[in-house]
Amino acid sequence: GEEGRHARVTSIPTELAAGLIGRQGAAISRMQEDSGASINISKPQPGDASQRIDICASSAAAADEAVTWIATRLTDLRGVRDAQERGLSFSDELKTLLALRPRVRQQVESIYQMCGAAREECLRALEESGGDAQAAVETLLLADGGASGGANGGGLPSPPDQRGGGQ
């Protein structure tokens, strides 16, 4: 193999491939531009439930990043599909998430996992912090301690205990 190249292989359900690629290839192009990875999706064969995705990048981190972005986009696309199957229109939040550049979308997901705020709130906090994910988390956690309307989503991490606890 080529020295300095890092490959990953994954697959995608055939019915979600068009959503991963995006209109006129826009979504997959953004992933390639932002990660520096080459992403190749196999042509579907009749009857195939999935399509192979080959990822090649100059670093392991870039290859792994592309795999993570693909997984996150698949989660978003499944949310759209599930809403449509139940006869619901999918939310503006999901439309917004699908339109984000991959690195920003991944930052929103990380912030969401750390503080449990709605993903739209996570995006707003990220934008207001100038792209500083840690500052966005701190802002959201502080806001949750204040008057957030009481809907805290459950399972949120508590701020660190300042008392030094029984040691």
PDB file of C-alpha atoms in Angstrom:
ATOM      1  CA  GLY A   1       0.000   0.000   0.000  1.00  0.00           C
ATOM      2  CA  GLU A   2       0.819   3.674  -0.293  1.00  0.00           C
ATOM      3  CA  GLU A   3       2.956   4.931   2.573  1.00  0.00           C
ATOM      4  CA  GLY A   4       1.295   7.558   4.728  1.00  0.00           C
ATOM      5  CA  ARG A   5      -2.236   6.645   3.653  1.00  0.00           C
ATOM      6  CA  HIS A   6      -4.818   5.505   6.188  1.00  0.00           C
ATOM      7  CA  ALA A   7      -7.818   3.528   4.986  1.00  0.00           C
ATOM      8  CA  ARG A   8     -11.159   2.809   6.623  1.00  0.00           C
ATOM      9  CA  VAL A   9     -14.067   0.800   5.271  1.00  0.00           C
ATOM     10  CA  THR A  10     -17.643   1.147   6.426  1.00  0.00           C
ATOM     11  CA  SER A  11     -21.052   0.696   4.876  1.00  0.00           C
ATOM     12  CA  ILE A  12     -24.298   2.588   4.574  1.00  0.00           C
ATOM     13  CA  PRO A  13     -27.862   1.365   4.052  1.00  0.00           C
ATOM     14  CA  THR A  14     -28.602   1.806   0.346  1.00  0.00           C
ATOM     15  CA  GLU A  15     -31.779   3.775   1.098  1.00  0.00           C
ATOM     16  CA  LEU A  16     -29.729   6.431   2.948  1.00  0.00           C
ATOM     17  CA  ALA A  17     -26.886   6.746   0.428  1.00  0.00           C
ATOM     18  CA  ALA A  18     -28.461   9.641  -1.493  1.00  0.00           C
ATOM     19  CA  GLY A  19     -28.852  11.586   1.754  1.00  0.00           C
ATOM     20  CA  LEU A  20     -25.228  10.966   2.688  1.00  0.00           C
ATOM     21  CA  ILE A  21     -24.062  12.184  -0.708  1.00  0.00           C
ATOM     22  CA  GLY A  22     -26.364  15.221  -0.646  1.00  0.00           C
ATOM     23  CA  ARG A  23     -27.841  17.259  -3.461  1.00  0.00           C
ATOM     24  CA  GLN A  24     -25.363  17.238  -6.372  1.00  0.00           C
ATOM     25  CA  GLY A  25     -22.771  15.631  -4.086  1.00  0.00           C
ATOM     26  CA  ALA A  26     -22.603  18.681  -1.791  1.00  0.00           C
ATOM     27  CA  ALA A  27     -22.609  16.823   1.558  1.00  0.00           C
ATOM     28  CA  ILE A  28     -19.951  14.287   0.643  1.00  0.00           C
ATOM     29  CA  SER A  29     -17.841  17.037  -0.980  1.00  0.00           C
ATOM     30  CA  ARG A  30     -17.923  19.063   2.264  1.00  0.00           C
ATOM     31  CA  MET A  31     -16.844  15.974   4.223  1.00  0.00           C
ATOM     32  CA  GLN A  32     -13.939  15.426   1.833  1.00  0.00           C
ATOM     33  CA  GLU A  33     -12.891  19.097   1.885  1.00  0.00           C
ATOM     34  CA  ASP A  34     -13.095  19.429   5.672  1.00  0.00           C
ATOM     35  CA  SER A  35     -11.406  16.131   6.568  1.00  0.00           C
ATOM     36  CA  GLY A  36      -8.967  15.934   3.684  1.00  0.00           C
ATOM     37  CA  ALA A  37     -10.101  12.337   3.196  1.00  0.00           C
ATOM     38  CA  SER A  38     -11.129  10.710  -0.050  1.00  0.00           C
ATOM     39  CA  ILE A  39     -14.574   9.100   0.369  1.00  0.00           C
ATOM     40  CA  ASN A  40     -15.781   6.648  -2.264  1.00  0.00           C
ATOM     41  CA  ILE A  41     -19.247   5.088  -2.107  1.00  0.00           C
ATOM     42  CA  SER A  42     -19.749   1.933  -4.156  1.00  0.00           C
ATOM     43  CA  LYS A  43     -22.468   1.792  -6.783  1.00  0.00           C
ATOM     44  CA  PRO A  44     -25.558  -0.020  -5.506  1.00  0.00           C
ATOM     45  CA  GLN A  45     -26.218  -3.450  -6.930  1.00  0.00           C
ATOM     46  CA  PRO A  46     -29.817  -4.632  -7.400  1.00  0.00           C
ATOM     47  CA  GLY A  47     -31.046  -6.205  -4.166  1.00  0.00           C
ATOM     48  CA  ASP A  48     -28.172  -4.892  -2.029  1.00  0.00           C
ATOM     49  CA  ALA A  49     -29.243  -3.586   1.376  1.00  0.00           C
ATOM     50  CA  SER A  50     -25.993  -1.677   1.859  1.00  0.00           C
ATOM     51  CA  GLN A  51     -23.227   0.052  -0.041  1.00  0.00           C
ATOM     52  CA  ARG A  52     -19.535  -0.003   0.815  1.00  0.00           C
ATOM     53  CA  ILE A  53     -17.745   3.228   1.686  1.00  0.00           C
ATOM     54  CA  ASP A  54     -13.968   3.400   1.258  1.00  0.00           C
ATOM     55  CA  ILE A  55     -12.211   6.224   3.090  1.00  0.00           C
ATOM     56  CA  CYS A  56      -8.578   7.093   2.485  1.00  0.00           C
ATOM     57  CA  ALA A  57      -6.750   9.900   4.284  1.00  0.00           C
ATOM     58  CA  SER A  58      -3.230  11.109   4.982  1.00  0.00           C
ATOM     59  CA  SER A  59      -3.643  10.589   8.736  1.00  0.00           C
ATOM     60  CA  ALA A  60      -5.457   8.144  10.973  1.00  0.00           C
ATOM     61  CA  ALA A  61      -7.168  11.101  12.677  1.00  0.00           C
ATOM     62  CA  ALA A  62      -8.570  12.396   9.365  1.00  0.00           C
ATOM     63  CA  ALA A  63      -9.795   8.921   8.392  1.00  0.00           C
ATOM     64  CA  ASP A  64     -11.437   8.423  11.796  1.00  0.00           C
ATOM     65  CA  GLU A  65     -12.977  11.898  11.622  1.00  0.00           C
ATOM     66  CA  ALA A  66     -14.586  11.067   8.264  1.00  0.00           C
ATOM     67  CA  VAL A  67     -16.012   7.808   9.711  1.00  0.00           C
ATOM     68  CA  THR A  68     -17.455   9.734  12.677  1.00  0.00           C
ATOM     69  CA  TRP A  69     -19.004  12.356  10.409  1.00  0.00           C
ATOM     70  CA  ILE A  70     -20.596   9.663   8.259  1.00  0.00           C
ATOM     71  CA  ALA A  71     -22.055   7.971  11.363  1.00  0.00           C
ATOM     72  CA  THR A  72     -23.469  11.272  12.658  1.00  0.00           C
ATOM     73  CA  ARG A  73     -25.011  12.131   9.286  1.00  0.00           C
ATOM     74  CA  LEU A  74     -26.574   8.649   9.130  1.00  0.00           C
ATOM     75  CA  THR A  75     -28.149   9.258  12.548  1.00  0.00           C
ATOM     76  CA  ASP A  76     -29.596  12.556  11.279  1.00  0.00           C
ATOM     77  CA  LEU A  77     -30.846  10.908   8.069  1.00  0.00           C
ATOM     78  CA  ARG A  78     -32.495   8.102  10.060  1.00  0.00           C
ATOM     79  CA  GLY A  79     -34.277  10.778  12.113  1.00  0.00           C
ATOM     80  CA  VAL A  80     -35.652  12.282   8.901  1.00  0.00           C
ATOM     81  CA  ARG A  81     -36.666   8.864   7.543  1.00  0.00           C
ATOM     82  CA  ASP A  82     -38.349   7.824  10.802  1.00  0.00           C
ATOM     83  CA  ALA A  83     -40.317  11.079  10.977  1.00  0.00           C
ATOM     84  CA  GLN A  84     -41.448  10.653   7.368  1.00  0.00           C
ATOM     85  CA  GLU A  85     -42.473   7.022   7.984  1.00  0.00           C
ATOM     86  CA  ARG A  86     -44.668   8.179  10.882  1.00  0.00           C
ATOM     87  CA  GLY A  87     -46.232  10.798   8.627  1.00  0.00           C
ATOM     88  CA  LEU A  88     -44.545  13.661  10.470  1.00  0.00           C
ATOM     89  CA  SER A  89     -42.610  16.462   8.886  1.00  0.00           C
ATOM     90  CA  PHE A  90     -39.094  16.460  10.223  1.00  0.00           C
ATOM     91  CA  SER A  91     -38.069  19.366  12.363  1.00  0.00           C
ATOM     92  CA  ASP A  92     -36.373  22.570  11.349  1.00  0.00           C
ATOM     93  CA  GLU A  93     -33.667  21.524  13.822  1.00  0.00           C
ATOM     94  CA  LEU A  94     -32.901  18.427  11.736  1.00  0.00           C
ATOM     95  CA  LYS A  95     -32.856  20.482   8.518  1.00  0.00           C
ATOM     96  CA  THR A  96     -30.418  22.877  10.195  1.00  0.00           C
ATOM     97  CA  LEU A  97     -28.183  20.024  11.394  1.00  0.00           C
ATOM     98  CA  LEU A  98     -28.094  18.401   7.952  1.00  0.00           C
ATOM     99  CA  ALA A  99     -26.957  21.714   6.419  1.00  0.00           C
ATOM    100  CA  LEU A 100     -24.001  22.235   8.793  1.00  0.00           C
ATOM    101  CA  ARG A 101     -20.426  21.654   7.772  1.00  0.00           C
ATOM    102  CA  PRO A 102     -19.261  18.306   9.191  1.00  0.00           C
ATOM    103  CA  ARG A 103     -16.845  19.651  11.823  1.00  0.00           C
ATOM    104  CA  VAL A 104     -19.457  22.107  13.146  1.00  0.00           C
ATOM    105  CA  ARG A 105     -22.112  19.351  13.199  1.00  0.00           C
ATOM    106  CA  GLN A 106     -19.745  17.147  15.196  1.00  0.00           C
ATOM    107  CA  GLN A 107     -19.031  19.992  17.647  1.00  0.00           C
ATOM    108  CA  VAL A 108     -22.790  20.450  18.136  1.00  0.00           C
ATOM    109  CA  GLU A 109     -23.130  16.726  18.859  1.00  0.00           C
ATOM    110  CA  SER A 110     -20.266  16.812  21.377  1.00  0.00           C
ATOM    111  CA  ILE A 111     -21.802  19.820  23.155  1.00  0.00           C
ATOM    112  CA  TYR A 112     -25.186  18.072  23.173  1.00  0.00           C
ATOM    113  CA  GLN A 113     -23.646  14.941  24.724  1.00  0.00           C
ATOM    114  CA  MET A 114     -21.875  17.004  27.409  1.00  0.00           C
ATOM    115  CA  CYS A 115     -24.791  19.155  28.535  1.00  0.00           C
ATOM    116  CA  GLY A 116     -28.014  17.704  27.104  1.00  0.00           C
ATOM    117  CA  ALA A 117     -29.379  21.027  25.808  1.00  0.00           C
ATOM    118  CA  ALA A 118     -31.403  20.937  22.579  1.00  0.00           C
ATOM    119  CA  ARG A 119     -29.070  20.673  19.586  1.00  0.00           C
ATOM    120  CA  GLU A 120     -30.331  24.027  18.251  1.00  0.00           C
ATOM    121  CA  GLU A 121     -29.358  25.635  21.579  1.00  0.00           C
ATOM    122  CA  CYS A 122     -25.963  23.912  21.327  1.00  0.00           C
ATOM    123  CA  LEU A 123     -25.465  25.378  17.836  1.00  0.00           C
ATOM    124  CA  ARG A 124     -26.537  28.851  19.000  1.00  0.00           C
ATOM    125  CA  ALA A 125     -24.113  28.695  21.951  1.00  0.00           C
ATOM    126  CA  LEU A 126     -21.312  27.470  19.661  1.00  0.00           C
ATOM    127  CA  GLU A 127     -21.916  30.352  17.240  1.00  0.00           C
ATOM    128  CA  GLU A 128     -22.105  32.900  20.089  1.00  0.00           C
ATOM    129  CA  SER A 129     -18.795  31.594  21.501  1.00  0.00           C
ATOM    130  CA  GLY A 130     -17.058  32.089  18.154  1.00  0.00           C
ATOM    131  CA  GLY A 131     -16.691  28.337  17.620  1.00  0.00           C
ATOM    132  CA  ASP A 132     -15.264  27.559  21.085  1.00  0.00           C
ATOM    133  CA  ALA A 133     -17.036  24.326  22.071  1.00  0.00           C
ATOM    134  CA  GLN A 134     -15.811  24.433  25.691  1.00  0.00           C
ATOM    135  CA  ALA A 135     -17.130  27.999  26.130  1.00  0.00           C
ATOM    136  CA  ALA A 136     -20.445  26.905  24.589  1.00  0.00           C
ATOM    137  CA  VAL A 137     -20.747  24.023  27.096  1.00  0.00           C
ATOM    138  CA  GLU A 138     -19.966  26.346  29.999  1.00  0.00           C
ATOM    139  CA  THR A 139     -22.552  28.879  28.781  1.00  0.00           C
ATOM    140  CA  LEU A 140     -25.228  26.184  28.459  1.00  0.00           C
ATOM    141  CA  LEU A 141     -24.449  24.618  31.848  1.00  0.00           C
ATOM    142  CA  LEU A 142     -24.568  28.035  33.528  1.00  0.00           C
ATOM    143  CA  ALA A 143     -27.831  28.869  31.725  1.00  0.00           C
ATOM    144  CA  ASP A 144     -29.322  25.557  32.904  1.00  0.00           C
ATOM    145  CA  GLY A 145     -28.595  26.518  36.518  1.00  0.00           C
ATOM    146  CA  GLY A 146     -30.589  29.707  35.936  1.00  0.00           C
ATOM    147  CA  ALA A 147     -34.033  30.215  34.448  1.00  0.00           C
ATOM    148  CA  SER A 148     -34.091  27.746  31.573  1.00  0.00           C
ATOM    149  CA  GLY A 149     -37.802  27.062  31.891  1.00  0.00           C
ATOM    150  CA  GLY A 150     -37.246  23.855  33.844  1.00  0.00           C
ATOM    151  CA  ALA A 151     -36.931  21.526  30.838  1.00  0.00           C
ATOM    152  CA  ASN A 152     -33.432  20.226  31.458  1.00  0.00           C
ATOM    153  CA  GLY A 153     -33.712  17.002  29.518  1.00  0.00           C
ATOM    154  CA  GLY A 154     -32.744  14.755  32.433  1.00  0.00           C
ATOM    155  CA  GLY A 155     -29.446  12.959  32.776  1.00  0.00           C
ATOM    156  CA  LEU A 156     -27.440  16.167  32.633  1.00  0.00           C
ATOM    157  CA  PRO A 157     -24.057  16.091  34.287  1.00  0.00           C
ATOM    158  CA  SER A 158     -23.951  18.128  37.486  1.00  0.00           C
ATOM    159  CA  PRO A 159     -21.303  20.809  37.814  1.00  0.00           C
ATOM    160  CA  PRO A 160     -18.223  19.521  39.667  1.00  0.00           C
ATOM    161  CA  ASP A 161     -18.666  19.330  43.419  1.00  0.00           C
ATOM    162  CA  GLN A 162     -16.728  22.215  45.004  1.00  0.00           C
ATOM    163  CA  ARG A 163     -16.687  20.795  48.539  1.00  0.00           C
ATOM    164  CA  GLY A 164     -13.811  18.346  48.161  1.00  0.00           C
ATOM    165  CA  GLY A 165     -16.017  15.380  49.258  1.00  0.00           C
ATOM    166  CA  GLY A 166     -15.192  12.738  51.932  1.00  0.00           C
ATOM    167  CA  GLN A 167     -11.567  11.814  51.479  1.00  0.00           C
TER     168      GLN A 167
END
